[in-house]
PDB file of C-alpha atoms in Angstrom:
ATOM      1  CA  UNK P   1       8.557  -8.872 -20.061  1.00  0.00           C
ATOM      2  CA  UNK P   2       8.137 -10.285 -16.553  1.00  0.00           C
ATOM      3  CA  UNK P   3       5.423 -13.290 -16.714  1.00  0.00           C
ATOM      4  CA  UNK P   4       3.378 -14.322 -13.619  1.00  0.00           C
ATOM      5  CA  UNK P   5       5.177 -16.614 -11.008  1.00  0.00           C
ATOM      6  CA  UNK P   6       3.777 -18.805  -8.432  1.00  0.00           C
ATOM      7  CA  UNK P   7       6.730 -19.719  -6.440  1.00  0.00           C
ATOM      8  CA  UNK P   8       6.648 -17.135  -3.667  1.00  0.00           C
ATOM      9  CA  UNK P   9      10.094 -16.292  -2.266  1.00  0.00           C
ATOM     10  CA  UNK P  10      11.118 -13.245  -0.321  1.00  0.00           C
ATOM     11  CA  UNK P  11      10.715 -10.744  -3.077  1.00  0.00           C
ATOM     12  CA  UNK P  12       9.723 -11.662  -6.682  1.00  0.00           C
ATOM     13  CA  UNK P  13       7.862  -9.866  -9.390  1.00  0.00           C
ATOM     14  CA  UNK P  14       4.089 -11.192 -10.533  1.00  0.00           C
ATOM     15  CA  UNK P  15       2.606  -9.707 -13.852  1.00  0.00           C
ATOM     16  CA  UNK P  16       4.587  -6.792 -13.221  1.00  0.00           C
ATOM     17  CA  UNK P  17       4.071  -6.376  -9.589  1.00  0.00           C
ATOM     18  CA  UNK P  18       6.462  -6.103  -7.773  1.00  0.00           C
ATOM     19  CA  UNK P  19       5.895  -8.280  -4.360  1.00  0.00           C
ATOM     20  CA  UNK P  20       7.827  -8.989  -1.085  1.00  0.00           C
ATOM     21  CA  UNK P  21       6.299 -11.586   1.149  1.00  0.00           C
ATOM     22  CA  UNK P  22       7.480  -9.992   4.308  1.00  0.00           C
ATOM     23  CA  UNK P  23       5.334  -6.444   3.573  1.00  0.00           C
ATOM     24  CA  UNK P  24       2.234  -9.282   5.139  1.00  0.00           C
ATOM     25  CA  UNK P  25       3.439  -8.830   8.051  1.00  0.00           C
ATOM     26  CA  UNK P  26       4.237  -5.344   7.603  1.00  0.00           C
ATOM     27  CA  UNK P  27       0.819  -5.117   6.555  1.00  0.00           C
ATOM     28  CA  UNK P  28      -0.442  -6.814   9.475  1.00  0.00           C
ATOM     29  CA  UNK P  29       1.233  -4.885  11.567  1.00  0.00           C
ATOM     30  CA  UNK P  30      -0.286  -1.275  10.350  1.00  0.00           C
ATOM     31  CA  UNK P  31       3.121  -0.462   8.626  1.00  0.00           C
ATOM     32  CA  UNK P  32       0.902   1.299   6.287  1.00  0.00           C
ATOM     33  CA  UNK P  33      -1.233   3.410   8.582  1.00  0.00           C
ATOM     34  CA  UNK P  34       1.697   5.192  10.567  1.00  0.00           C
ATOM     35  CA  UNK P  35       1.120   7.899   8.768  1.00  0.00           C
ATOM     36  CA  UNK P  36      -2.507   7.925   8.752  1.00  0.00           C
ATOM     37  CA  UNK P  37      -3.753   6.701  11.852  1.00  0.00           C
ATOM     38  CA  UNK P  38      -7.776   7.785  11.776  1.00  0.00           C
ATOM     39  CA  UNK P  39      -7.906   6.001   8.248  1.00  0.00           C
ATOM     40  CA  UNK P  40      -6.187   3.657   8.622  1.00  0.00           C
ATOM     41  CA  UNK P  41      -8.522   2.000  11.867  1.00  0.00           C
ATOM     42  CA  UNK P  42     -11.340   2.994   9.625  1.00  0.00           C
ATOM     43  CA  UNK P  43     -10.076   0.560   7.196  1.00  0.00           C
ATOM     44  CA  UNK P  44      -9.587  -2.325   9.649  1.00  0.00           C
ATOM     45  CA  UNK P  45     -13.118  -2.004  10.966  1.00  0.00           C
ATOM     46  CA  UNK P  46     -14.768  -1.413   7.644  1.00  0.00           C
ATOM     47  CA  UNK P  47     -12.201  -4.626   6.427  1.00  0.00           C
ATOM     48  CA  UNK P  48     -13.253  -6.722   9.622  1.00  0.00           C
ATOM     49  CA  UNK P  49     -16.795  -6.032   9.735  1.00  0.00           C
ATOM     50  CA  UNK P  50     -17.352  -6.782   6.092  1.00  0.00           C
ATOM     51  CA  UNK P  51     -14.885 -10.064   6.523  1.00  0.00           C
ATOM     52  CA  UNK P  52     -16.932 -11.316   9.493  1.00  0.00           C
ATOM     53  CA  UNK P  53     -19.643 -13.676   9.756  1.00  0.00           C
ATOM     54  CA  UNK P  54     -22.984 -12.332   8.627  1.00  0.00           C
ATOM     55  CA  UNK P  55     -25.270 -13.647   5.453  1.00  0.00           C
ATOM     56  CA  UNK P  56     -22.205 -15.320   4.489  1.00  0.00           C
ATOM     57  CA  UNK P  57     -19.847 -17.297   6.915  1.00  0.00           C
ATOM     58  CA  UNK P  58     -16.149 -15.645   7.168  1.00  0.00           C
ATOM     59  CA  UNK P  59     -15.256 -19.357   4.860  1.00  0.00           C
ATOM     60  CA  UNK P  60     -17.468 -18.237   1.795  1.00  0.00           C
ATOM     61  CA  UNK P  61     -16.364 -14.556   2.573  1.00  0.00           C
ATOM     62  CA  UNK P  62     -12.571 -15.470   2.265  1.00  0.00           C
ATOM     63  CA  UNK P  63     -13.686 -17.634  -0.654  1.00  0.00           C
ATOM     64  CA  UNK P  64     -14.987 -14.924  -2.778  1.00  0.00           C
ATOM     65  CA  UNK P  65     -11.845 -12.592  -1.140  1.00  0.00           C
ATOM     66  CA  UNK P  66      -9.424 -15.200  -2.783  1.00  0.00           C
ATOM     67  CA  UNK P  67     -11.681 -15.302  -6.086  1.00  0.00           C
ATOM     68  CA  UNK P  68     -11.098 -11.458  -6.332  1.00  0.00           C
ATOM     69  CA  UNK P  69      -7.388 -11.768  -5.577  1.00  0.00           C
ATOM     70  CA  UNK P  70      -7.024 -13.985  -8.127  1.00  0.00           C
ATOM     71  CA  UNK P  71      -9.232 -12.075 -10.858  1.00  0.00           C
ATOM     72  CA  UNK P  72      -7.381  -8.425  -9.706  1.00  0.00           C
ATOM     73  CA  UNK P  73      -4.202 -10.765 -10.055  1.00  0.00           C
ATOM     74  CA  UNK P  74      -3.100  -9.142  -6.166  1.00  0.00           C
ATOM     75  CA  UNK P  75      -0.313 -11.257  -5.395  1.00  0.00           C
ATOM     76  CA  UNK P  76      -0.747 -10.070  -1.718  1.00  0.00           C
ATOM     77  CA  UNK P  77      -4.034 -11.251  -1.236  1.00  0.00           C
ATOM     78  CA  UNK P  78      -3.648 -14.505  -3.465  1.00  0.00           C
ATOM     79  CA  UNK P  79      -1.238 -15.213  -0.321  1.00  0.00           C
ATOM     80  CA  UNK P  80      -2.908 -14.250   2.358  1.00  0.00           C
ATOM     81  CA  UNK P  81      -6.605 -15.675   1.844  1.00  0.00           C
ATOM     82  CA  UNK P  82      -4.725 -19.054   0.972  1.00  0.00           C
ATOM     83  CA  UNK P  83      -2.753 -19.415   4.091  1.00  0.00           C
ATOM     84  CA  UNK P  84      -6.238 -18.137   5.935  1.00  0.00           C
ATOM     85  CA  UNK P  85      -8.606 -20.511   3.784  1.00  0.00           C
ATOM     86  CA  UNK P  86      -5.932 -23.222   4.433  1.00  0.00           C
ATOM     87  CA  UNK P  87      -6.299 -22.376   8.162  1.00  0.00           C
ATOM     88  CA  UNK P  88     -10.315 -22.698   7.914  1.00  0.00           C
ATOM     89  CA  UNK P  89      -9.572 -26.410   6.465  1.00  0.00           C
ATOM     90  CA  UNK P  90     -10.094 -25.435   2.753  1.00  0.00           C
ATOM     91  CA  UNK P  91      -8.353 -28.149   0.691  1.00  0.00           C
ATOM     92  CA  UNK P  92      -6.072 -27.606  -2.214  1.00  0.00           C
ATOM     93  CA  UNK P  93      -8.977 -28.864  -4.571  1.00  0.00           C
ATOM     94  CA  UNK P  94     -11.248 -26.033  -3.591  1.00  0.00           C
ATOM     95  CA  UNK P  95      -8.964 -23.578  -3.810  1.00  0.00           C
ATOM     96  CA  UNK P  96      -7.871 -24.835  -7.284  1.00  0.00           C
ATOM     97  CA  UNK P  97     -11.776 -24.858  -8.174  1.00  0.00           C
ATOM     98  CA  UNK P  98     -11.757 -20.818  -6.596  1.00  0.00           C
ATOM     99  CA  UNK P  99      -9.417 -20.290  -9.399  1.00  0.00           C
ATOM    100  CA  UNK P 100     -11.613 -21.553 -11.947  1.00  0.00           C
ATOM    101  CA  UNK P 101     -14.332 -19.856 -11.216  1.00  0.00           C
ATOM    102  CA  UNK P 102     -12.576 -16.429 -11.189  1.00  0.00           C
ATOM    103  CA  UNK P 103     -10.914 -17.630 -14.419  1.00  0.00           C
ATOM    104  CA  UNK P 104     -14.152 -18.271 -16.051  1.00  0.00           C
ATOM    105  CA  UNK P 105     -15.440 -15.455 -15.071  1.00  0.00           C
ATOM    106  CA  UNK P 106     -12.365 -13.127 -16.506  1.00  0.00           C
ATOM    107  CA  UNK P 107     -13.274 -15.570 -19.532  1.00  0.00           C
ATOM    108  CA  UNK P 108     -16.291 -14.666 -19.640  1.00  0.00           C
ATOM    109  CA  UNK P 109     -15.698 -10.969 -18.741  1.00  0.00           C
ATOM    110  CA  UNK P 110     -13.478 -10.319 -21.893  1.00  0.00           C
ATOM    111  CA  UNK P 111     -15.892 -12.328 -24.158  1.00  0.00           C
ATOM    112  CA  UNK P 112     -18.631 -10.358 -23.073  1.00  0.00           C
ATOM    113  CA  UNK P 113     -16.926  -6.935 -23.773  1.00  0.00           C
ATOM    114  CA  UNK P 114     -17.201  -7.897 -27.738  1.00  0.00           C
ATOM    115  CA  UNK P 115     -20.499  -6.408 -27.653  1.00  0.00           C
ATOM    116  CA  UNK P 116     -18.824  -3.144 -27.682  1.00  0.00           C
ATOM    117  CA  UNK P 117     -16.204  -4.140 -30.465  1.00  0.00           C
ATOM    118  CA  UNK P 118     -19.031  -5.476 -32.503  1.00  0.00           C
ATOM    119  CA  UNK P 119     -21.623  -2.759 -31.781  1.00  0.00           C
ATOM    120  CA  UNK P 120     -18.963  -0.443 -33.291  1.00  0.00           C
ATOM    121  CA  UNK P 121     -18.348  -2.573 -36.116  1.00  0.00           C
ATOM    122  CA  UNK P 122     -22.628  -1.966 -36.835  1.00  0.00           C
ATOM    123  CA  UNK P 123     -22.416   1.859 -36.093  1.00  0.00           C
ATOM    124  CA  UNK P 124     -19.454   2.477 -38.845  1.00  0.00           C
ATOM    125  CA  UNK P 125     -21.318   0.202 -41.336  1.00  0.00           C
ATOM    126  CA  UNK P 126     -24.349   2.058 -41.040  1.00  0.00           C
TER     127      UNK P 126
END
């Protein structure tokens, strides 16, 4: 079994994923709306608008973006938001500190879901 990596090179696999650095740019580029055209420019304005300043600054937006990435394990993302949060100024130590909050929440997450292993435990007892 294939275990998480954090070296990125050109193509390498991450919990299963498989992941090539260059499909960024390809993503970038619309590579993935060619076929799709309509959709795929709703996506970029729906994606921009919601990235964009508003109650939350585009920063603390890309902060809670990498958060997710790193929760949804998207190797893609993980990536991209760091090379954009290191572009806002964002130093190592805050990212790291992103990555424990999304870890403690996944902590947290699966510790919480015992309710339903223990409610079932009470519902065959009874």
């Amino acid at each position: 079994m294939l275990r998480q990596k954090y070296i990125f090179k050109e193509c390498v696999f991450m919990n299963n994923n498989y992941f090539e650095k260059k499909d960024l740019g390809n993503f970038a580029n619309g590579v993935l709306g060619e076929e799709a055209k309509k959709l795929w420019d709703e996506f970029l304005k729906y994606y921009g608008d919601s990235t964009s300043d508003g109650a939350l600054t585009k920063r603390e937006k890309a902060l809670c973006a990498l958060a997710v990435a790193f929760a949804t394990r998207c190797p893609y993302c993980i990536d991209a938001y760091t090379q954009t949060l290191i572009s806002m100024g964002v130093t190592e130590e805050q990212l790291t500190e992103v990555l424990h909050v999304a870890s403690s929440m996944q902590a947290g997450i699966t510790l919480v879901n015992g309710f339903t292993m223990k409610n079932t435990v009470s519902e065959i007892k009874l």
